[in-house]
Coordinates of C-alpha atoms in Angstrom, one line a residue:
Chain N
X1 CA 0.0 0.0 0.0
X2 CA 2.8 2.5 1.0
X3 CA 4.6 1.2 -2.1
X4 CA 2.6 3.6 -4.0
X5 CA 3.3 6.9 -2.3
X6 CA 7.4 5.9 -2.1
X7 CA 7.6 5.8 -5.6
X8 CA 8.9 8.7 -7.0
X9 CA 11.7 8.8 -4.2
X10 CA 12.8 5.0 -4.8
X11 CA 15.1 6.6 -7.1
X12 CA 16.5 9.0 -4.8
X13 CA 16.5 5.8 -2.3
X14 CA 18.5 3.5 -4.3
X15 CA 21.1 5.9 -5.0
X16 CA 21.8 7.2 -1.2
X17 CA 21.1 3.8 -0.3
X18 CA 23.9 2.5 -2.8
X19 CA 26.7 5.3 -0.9
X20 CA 25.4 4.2 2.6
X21 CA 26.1 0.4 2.0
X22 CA 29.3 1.6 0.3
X23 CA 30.4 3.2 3.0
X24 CA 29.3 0.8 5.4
X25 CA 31.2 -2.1 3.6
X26 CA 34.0 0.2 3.8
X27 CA 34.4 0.9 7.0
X28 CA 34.0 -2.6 8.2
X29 CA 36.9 -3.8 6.0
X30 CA 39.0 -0.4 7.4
X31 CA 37.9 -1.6 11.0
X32 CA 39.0 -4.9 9.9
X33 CA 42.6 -3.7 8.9
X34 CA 42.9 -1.4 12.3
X35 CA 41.6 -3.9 15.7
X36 CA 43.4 -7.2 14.9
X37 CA 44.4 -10.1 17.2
X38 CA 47.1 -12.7 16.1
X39 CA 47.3 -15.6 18.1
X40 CA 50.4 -18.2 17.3
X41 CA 51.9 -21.2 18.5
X42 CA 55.4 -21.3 17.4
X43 CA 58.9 -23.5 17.8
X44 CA 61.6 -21.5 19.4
X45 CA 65.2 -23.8 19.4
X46 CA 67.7 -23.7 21.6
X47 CA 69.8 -20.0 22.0
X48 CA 67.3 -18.2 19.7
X49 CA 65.8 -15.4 19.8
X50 CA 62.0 -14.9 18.1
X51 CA 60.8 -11.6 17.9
X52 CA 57.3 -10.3 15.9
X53 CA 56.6 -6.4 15.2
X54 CA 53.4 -5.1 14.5
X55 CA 52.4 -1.0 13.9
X56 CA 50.1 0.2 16.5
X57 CA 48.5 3.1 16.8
X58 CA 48.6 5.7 19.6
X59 CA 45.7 5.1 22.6
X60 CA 44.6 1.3 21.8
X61 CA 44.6 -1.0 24.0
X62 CA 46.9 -4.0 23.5
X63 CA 46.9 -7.1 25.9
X64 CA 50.0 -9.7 25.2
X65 CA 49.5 -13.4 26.7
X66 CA 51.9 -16.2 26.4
X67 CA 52.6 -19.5 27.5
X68 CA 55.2 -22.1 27.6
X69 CA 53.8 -25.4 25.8
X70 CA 56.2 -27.6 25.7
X71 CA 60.2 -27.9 26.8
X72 CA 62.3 -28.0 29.3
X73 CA 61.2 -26.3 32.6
X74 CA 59.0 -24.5 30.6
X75 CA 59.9 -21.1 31.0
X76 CA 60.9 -18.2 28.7
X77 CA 62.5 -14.6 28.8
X78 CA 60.1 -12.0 27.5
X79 CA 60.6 -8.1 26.5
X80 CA 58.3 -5.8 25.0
X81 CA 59.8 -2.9 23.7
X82 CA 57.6 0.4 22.0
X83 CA 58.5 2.3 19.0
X84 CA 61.7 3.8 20.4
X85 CA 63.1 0.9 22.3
X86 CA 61.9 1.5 25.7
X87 CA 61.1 -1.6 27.6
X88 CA 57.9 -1.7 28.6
X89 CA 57.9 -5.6 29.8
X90 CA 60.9 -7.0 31.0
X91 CA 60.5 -10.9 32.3
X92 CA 62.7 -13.7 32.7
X93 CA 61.6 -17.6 32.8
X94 CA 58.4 -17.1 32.7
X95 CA 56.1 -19.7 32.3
X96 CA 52.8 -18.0 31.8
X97 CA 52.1 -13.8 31.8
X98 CA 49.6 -11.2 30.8
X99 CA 50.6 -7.8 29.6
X100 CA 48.1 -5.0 29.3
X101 CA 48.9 -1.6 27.9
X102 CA 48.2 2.0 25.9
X103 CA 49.9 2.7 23.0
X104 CA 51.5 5.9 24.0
X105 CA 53.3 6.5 20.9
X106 CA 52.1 5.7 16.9
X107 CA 54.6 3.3 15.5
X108 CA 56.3 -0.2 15.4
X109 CA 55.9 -1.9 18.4
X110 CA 58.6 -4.9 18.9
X111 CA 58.0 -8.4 21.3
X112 CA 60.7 -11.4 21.8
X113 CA 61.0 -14.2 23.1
X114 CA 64.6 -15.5 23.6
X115 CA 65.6 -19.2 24.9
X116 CA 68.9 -18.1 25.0
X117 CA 69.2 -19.7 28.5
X118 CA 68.7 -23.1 27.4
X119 CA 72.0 -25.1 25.8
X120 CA 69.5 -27.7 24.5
X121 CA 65.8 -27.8 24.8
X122 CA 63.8 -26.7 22.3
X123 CA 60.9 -24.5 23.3
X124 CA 57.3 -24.2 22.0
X125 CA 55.5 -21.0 22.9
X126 CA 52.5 -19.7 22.2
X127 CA 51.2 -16.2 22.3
X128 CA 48.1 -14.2 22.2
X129 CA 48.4 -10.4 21.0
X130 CA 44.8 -8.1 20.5
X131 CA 45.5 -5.0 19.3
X132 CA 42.1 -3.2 19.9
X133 CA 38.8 -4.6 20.3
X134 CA 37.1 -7.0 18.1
X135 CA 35.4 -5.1 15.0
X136 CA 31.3 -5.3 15.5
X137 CA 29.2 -7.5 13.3
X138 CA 27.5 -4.5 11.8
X139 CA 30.0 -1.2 11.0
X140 CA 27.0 1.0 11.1
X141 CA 26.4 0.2 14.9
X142 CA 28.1 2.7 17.5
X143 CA 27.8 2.5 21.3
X144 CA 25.4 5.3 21.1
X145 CA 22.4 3.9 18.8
X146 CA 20.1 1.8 21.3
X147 CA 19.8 -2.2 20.5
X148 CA 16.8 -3.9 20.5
X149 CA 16.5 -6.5 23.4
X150 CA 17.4 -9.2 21.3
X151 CA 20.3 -7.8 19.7
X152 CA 21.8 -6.7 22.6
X153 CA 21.4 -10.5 24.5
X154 CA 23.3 -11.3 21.0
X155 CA 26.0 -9.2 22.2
X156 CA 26.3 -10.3 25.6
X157 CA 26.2 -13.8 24.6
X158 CA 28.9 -13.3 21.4
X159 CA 31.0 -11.8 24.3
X160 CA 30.2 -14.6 27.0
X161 CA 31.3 -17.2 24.6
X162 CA 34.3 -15.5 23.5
X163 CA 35.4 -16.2 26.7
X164 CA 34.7 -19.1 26.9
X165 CA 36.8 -20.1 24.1
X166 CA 39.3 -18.4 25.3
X167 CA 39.4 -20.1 28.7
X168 CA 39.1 -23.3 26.5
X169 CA 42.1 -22.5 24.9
X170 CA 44.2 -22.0 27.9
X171 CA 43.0 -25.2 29.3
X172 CA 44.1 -27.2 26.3
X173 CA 47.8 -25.5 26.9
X174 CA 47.5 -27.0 30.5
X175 CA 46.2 -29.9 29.7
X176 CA 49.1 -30.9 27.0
X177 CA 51.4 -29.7 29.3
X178 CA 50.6 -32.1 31.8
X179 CA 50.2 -35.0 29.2
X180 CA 53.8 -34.6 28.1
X181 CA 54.9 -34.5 31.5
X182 CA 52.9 -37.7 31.8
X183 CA 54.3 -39.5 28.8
X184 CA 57.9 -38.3 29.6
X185 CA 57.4 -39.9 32.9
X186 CA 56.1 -43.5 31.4
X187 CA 59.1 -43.7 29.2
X188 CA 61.4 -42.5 31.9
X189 CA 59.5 -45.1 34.0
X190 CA 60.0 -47.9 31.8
X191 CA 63.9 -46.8 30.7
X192 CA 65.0 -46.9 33.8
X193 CA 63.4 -49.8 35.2
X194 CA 64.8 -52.2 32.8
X195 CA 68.4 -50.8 33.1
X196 CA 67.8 -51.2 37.0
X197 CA 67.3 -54.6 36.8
X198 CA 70.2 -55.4 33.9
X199 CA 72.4 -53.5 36.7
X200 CA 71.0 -55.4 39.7
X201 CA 72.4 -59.1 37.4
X202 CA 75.8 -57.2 36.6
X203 CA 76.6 -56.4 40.2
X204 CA 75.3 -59.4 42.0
X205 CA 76.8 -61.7 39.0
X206 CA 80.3 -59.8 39.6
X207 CA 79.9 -59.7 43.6
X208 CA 80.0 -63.7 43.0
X209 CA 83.1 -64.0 40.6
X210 CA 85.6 -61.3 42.5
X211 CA 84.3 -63.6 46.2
X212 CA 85.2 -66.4 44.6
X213 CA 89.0 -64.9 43.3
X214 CA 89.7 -64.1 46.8
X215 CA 89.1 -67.3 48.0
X216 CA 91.0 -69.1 45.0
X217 CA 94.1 -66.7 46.0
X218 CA 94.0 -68.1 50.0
X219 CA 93.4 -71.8 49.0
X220 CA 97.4 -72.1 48.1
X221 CA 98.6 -70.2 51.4
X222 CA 96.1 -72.0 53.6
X223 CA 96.9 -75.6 52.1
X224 CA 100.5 -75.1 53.0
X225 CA 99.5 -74.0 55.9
X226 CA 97.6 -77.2 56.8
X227 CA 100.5 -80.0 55.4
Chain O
X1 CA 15.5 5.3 4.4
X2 CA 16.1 1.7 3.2
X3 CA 16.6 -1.3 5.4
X4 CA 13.5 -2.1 7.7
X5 CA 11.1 -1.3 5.1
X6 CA 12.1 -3.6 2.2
X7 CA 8.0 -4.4 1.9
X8 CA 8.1 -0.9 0.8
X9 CA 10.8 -0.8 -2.0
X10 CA 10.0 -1.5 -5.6
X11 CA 11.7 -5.0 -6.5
X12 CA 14.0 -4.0 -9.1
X13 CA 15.5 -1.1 -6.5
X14 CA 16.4 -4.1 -3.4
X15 CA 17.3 -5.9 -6.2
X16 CA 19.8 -3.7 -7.9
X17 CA 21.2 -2.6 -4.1
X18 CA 21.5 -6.1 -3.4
X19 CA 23.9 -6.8 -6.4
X20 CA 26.1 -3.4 -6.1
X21 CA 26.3 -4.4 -2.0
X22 CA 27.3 -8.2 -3.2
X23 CA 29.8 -6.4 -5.8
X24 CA 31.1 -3.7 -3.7
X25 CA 32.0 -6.4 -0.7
X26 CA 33.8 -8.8 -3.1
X27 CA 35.9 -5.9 -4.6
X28 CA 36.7 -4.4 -0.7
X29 CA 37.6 -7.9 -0.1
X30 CA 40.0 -8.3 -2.5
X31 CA 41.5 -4.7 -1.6
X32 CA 41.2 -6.6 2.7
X33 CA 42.8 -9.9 1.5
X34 CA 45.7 -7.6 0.5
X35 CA 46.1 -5.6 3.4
X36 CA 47.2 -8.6 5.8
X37 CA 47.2 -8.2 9.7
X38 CA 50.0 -5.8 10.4
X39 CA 51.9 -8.9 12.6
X40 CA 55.4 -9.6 11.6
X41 CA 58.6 -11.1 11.8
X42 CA 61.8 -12.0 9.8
X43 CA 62.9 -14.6 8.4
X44 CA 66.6 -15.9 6.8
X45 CA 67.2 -16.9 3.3
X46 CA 67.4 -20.8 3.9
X47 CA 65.4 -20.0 7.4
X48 CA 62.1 -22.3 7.7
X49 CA 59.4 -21.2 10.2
X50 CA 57.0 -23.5 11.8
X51 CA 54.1 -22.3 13.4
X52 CA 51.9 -24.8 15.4
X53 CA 48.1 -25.0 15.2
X54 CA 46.3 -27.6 17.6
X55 CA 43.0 -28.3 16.6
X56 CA 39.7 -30.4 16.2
X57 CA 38.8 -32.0 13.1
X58 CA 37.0 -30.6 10.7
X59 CA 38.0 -27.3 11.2
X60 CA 39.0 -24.6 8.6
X61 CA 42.4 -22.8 9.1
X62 CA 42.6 -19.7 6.4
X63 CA 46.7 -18.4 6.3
X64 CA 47.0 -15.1 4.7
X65 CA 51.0 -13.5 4.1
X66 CA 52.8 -10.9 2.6
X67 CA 56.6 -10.8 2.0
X68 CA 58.7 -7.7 1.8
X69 CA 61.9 -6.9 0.9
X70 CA 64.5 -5.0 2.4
X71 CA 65.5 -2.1 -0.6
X72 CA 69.5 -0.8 0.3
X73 CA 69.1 1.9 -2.2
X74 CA 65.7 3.1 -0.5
X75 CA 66.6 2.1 3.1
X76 CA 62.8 0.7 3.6
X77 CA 60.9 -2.5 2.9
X78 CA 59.5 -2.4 -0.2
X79 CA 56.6 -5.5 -1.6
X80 CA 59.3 -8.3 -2.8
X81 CA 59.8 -8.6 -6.4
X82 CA 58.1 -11.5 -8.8
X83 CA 60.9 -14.0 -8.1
X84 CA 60.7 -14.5 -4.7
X85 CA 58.1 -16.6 -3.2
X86 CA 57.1 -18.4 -0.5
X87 CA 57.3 -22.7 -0.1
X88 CA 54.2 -23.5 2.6
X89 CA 53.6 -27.1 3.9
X90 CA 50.9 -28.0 6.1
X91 CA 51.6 -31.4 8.6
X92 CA 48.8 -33.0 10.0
X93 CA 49.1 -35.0 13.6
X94 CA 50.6 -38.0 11.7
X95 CA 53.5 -36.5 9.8
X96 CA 51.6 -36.7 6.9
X97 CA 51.6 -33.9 4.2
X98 CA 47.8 -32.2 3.5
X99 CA 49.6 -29.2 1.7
X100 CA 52.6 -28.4 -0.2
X101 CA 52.7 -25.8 -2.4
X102 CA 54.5 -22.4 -3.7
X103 CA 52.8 -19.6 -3.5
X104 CA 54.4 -15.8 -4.8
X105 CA 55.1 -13.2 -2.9
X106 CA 51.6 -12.7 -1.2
X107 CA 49.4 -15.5 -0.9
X108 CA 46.4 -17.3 1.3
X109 CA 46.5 -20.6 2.0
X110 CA 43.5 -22.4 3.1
X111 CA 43.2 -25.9 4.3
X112 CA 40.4 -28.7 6.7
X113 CA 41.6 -30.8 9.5
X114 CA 40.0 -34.1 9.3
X115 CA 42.0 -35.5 12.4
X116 CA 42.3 -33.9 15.5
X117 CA 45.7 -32.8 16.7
X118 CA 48.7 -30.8 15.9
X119 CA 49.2 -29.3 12.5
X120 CA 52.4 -27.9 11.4
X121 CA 52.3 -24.9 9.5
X122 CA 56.0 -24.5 8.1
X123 CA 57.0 -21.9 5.9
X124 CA 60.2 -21.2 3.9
X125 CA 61.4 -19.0 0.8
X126 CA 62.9 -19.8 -2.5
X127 CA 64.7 -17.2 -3.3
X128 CA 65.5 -18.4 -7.0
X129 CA 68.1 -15.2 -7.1
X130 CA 70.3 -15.4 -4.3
X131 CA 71.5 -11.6 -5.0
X132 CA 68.0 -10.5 -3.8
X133 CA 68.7 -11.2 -0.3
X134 CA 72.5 -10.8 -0.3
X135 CA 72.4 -10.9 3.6
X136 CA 69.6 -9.4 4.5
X137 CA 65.8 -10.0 6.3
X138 CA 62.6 -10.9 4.3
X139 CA 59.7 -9.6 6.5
X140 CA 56.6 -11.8 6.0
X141 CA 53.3 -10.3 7.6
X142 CA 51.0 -13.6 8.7
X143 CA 47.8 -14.3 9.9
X144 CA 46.6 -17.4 10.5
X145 CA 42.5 -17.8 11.4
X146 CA 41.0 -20.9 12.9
X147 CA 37.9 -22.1 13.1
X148 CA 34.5 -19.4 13.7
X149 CA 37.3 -16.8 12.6
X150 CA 37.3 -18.2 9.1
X151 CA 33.7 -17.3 8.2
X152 CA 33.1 -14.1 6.4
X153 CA 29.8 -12.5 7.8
X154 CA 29.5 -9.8 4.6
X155 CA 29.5 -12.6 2.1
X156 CA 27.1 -15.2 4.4
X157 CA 24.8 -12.4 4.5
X158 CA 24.5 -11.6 1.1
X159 CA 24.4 -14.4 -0.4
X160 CA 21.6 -15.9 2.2
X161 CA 19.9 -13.0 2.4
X162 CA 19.9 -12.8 6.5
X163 CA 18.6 -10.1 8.4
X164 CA 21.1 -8.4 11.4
X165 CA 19.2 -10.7 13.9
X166 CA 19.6 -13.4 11.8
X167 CA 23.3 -12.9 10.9
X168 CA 23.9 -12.6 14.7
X169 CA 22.7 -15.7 15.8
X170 CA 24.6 -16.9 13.0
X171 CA 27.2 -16.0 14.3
X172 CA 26.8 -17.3 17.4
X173 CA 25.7 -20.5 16.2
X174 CA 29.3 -20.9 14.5
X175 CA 30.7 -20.2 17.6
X176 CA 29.2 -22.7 19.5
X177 CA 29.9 -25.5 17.1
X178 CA 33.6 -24.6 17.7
X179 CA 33.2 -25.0 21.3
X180 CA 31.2 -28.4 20.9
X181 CA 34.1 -29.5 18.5
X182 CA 37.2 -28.3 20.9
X183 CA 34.8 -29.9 23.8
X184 CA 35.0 -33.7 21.7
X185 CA 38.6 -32.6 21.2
X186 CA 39.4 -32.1 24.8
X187 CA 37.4 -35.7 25.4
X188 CA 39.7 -37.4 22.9
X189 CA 42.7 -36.0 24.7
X190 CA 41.7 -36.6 28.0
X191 CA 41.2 -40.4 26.9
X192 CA 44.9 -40.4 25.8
X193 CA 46.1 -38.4 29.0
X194 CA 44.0 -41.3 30.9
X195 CA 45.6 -44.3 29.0
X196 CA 49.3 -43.2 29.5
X197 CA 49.0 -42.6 32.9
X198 CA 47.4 -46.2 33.4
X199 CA 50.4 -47.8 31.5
X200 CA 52.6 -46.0 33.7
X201 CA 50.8 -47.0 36.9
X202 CA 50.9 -50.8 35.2
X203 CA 54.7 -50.5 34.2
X204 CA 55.4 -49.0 38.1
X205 CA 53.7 -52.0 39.8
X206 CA 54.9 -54.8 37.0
X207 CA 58.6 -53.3 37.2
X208 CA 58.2 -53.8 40.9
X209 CA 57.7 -56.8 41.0
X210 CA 60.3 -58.1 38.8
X211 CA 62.8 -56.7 40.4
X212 CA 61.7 -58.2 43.8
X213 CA 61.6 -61.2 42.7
X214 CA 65.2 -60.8 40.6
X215 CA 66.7 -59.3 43.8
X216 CA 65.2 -62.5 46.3
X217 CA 66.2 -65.1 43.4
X218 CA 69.6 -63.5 43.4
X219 CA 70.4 -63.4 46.7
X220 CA 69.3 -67.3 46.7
X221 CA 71.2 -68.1 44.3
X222 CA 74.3 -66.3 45.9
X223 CA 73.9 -68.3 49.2
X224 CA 73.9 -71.4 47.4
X225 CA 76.3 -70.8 45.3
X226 CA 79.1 -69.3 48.2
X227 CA 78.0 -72.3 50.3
X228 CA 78.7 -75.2 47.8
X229 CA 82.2 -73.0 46.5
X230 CA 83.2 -73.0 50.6
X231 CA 82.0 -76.6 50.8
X232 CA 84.5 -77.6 47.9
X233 CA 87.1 -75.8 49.1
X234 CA 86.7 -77.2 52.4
X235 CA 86.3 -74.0 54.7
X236 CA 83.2 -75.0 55.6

């Protein structure tokens, strides 16, 4: 019924409509390019030195999070440095951390992660760095504009499990940590327990023999003895 | 003046906007694709890098990287030249190879786990001019994205033709099917966790044993032994 009377503006509609999607489309992928998060899982060998650079700019918020997955005693030195090498995080062996911080300054930001400590485990380390927040779903939506009720449950639930797979992800990092302790300890177990028992056959075997070449030794002396 | 009255548009206007939306998002994501996640690193000539996913099967992992070269006359990294690319192979849990291929300077690799574990993501350049490095550092920007991550909302909208609601619990549908498939994941692991430390505890008590029973037969063996040497030789 309506259709009618928004006829000879349809026109006009499709054309600012056209420039408003544009521009919507646009500023999601430009959103897209700003907030990022790279998470990686990567091998670091022994005496090396990893370090990853990203360009920041000033006033986001940045969180770092790593973990030790595998090696060793599981531990790492960490450094953060900003766009004209200040340290900003300084940590040595470190097993598990959480950085939050402002970009102060536009620019490259530089992390590392150095094993130099280590003369022959291999490290694997994984890391979590969010530059910004998470673009929305929609690039027209600002904090300002109201949602309806069921849009903003969305929201809260989109966040809720976010977290959850985040807290998923850290458990899986425990959990293979404690499963390679576990299988290191069951072929440790089993190593060991048969070069125990090879060991227990040498000595006793060898106890026997050198008793016995004492003895051989006195026979002579004590037989002259006796006649 | 558009969207929430689209029973109030002529067809052929939601139709056109429709196709100029769908056309305007796949050129914007070609321009995206190109603009990779401002993450990098550097990498040696002969240098490979290995990055490790760990993940469910059945899940989509989307690689997107771009290489540049370090220009001496310039003193800046300029996008690498034609001849230099990158060598990627993907490892799934059981050493086996899902993906090996050579990609140029900028490329997006995309593969499917279809068993759970760890997948190796390695990467390495063939430089086919060795002048081109003479020393110095390519910087590769990467982004890897797993899983819910790998789903383009734009595109799933336009080409189902969902509403914001719609698209949302889309979205959160995706999400919950990774959960569910890290969750079976997480099963599967604990089952191995469970097995290993059984065959420990079963390798503990079994090792035991043995060697209680070595250590008694031994020492038995030892008495009689001494005894019927000392008999011979008459000290006894």
């Amino acid at each position: 019924m309506t259709s009618i009377a928004t006829l000879p503006s349809a026109k006009m509609c499709s054309y600012h409509g056209t420039i408003r999607l544009f521009v919507q489309v646009l500023w999601a992928h430009l959103l897209c390019g700003w907030a990022s998060g790279s998470e990686l899982t990567f091998e670091l060998p022994d005496n090396a030195k990893q370090c990853f650079y990203e360009d920041i700019t000033v006033g986001t918020k940045c969180t770092l999070e790593f973990q030790v997955v595998t090696g060793g005693h599981y531990d790492v030195d960490c450094r953060l440095e900003d766009v004209d090498g200040t340290v900003l995080y300084k940590e040595m062996k470190k097993q598990y951390d959480s950085f939050t911080f402002t970009a102060a300054k536009n620019g490259t930001y530089k992390f590392c992660f150095s094993n130099e400590f280590s003369t022959f485990t291999h490290k694997t380390v994984y890391f979590d760095f969010q530059v910004g927040e998470d673009p929305p779903l929609f690039p027209n939506e600002n904090r300002v504009t109201a949602l309806t009720q069921m849009e903003s449950a969305c929201v809260s639930i989109h966040e809720a499990l976010k977290s959850v797979i985040d807290y998923q992800t850290h458990f899986r990092l425990r959990e293979g940590q404690g499963r390679s302790r576990a299988e290191d300890l069951n072929t440790r177990v089993a190593f060991w327990s048969i070069g125990e028992a090879f060991i227990l056959l040498v000595v006793s075997i060898s106890q026997v023999v050198l008793l016995r070449s004492f003895f051989s030794d006195r026979k002579t002396t004590m037989t002259r003895v006796g006649s | 003046c558009i969207v929430h009255t689209g029973r109030t548009l002529l067809r052929t206007t939601t139709t056109t906007i429709k196709m100029r939306s769908c056309v305007l998002s796949v050129l914007l994501l070609n321009v995206y694709y190109t603009c990779v996640s401002s993450l990098y690193f550097h990498i040696g000539e002969t240098e490979k890098k290995c990055f490790i996913e760990e993940i469910p099967d059945e899940t989509m992992i989307i690689g997107n990287y771009r290489t540049q070269l370090y220009d001496k006359q310039k003193e800046e990294y300029l996008p690498a030249t034609q001849g230099l690319g990158m060598f990627v192979e993907v490892k799934d849990p059981d050493e086996k190879v899902i993906l090996s291929r050579q990609y140029g300077s900028e490329g997006r690799f995309t593969f499917t786990s279809h068993t759970p574990g760890e997948h190796r993501i390695c990467l390495h350049s063939n430089s086919s001019k060795f002048a081109l490095f003479a020393g110095g550092m390519l910087r590769v920007h990467l982004d890897i994205q797993v899983g819910e991550h790998t789903n383009n909302y734009a595109e799933i909208a336009a080409k189902d033709k969902l509403t914001e609601l719609q698209l949302r619990v889309r979205q959160l549908v995706e999400q919950v099917d990774q959960i569910q498939k890290e969750q079976n994941y997480q099963r599967y692991r604990e089952e191995r966790f469970r097995q290993t430390s059984e065959s420990t505890n079963q390798r503990v008590l079994w090792w035991s044993i043995v060697q209680t029973l070595i250590l008694v037969a031994i020492g038995f063996w030892q008495m009689k032994h001494l005894k019927s040497f000392f008999e011979a030789k008459k000290l006894v």
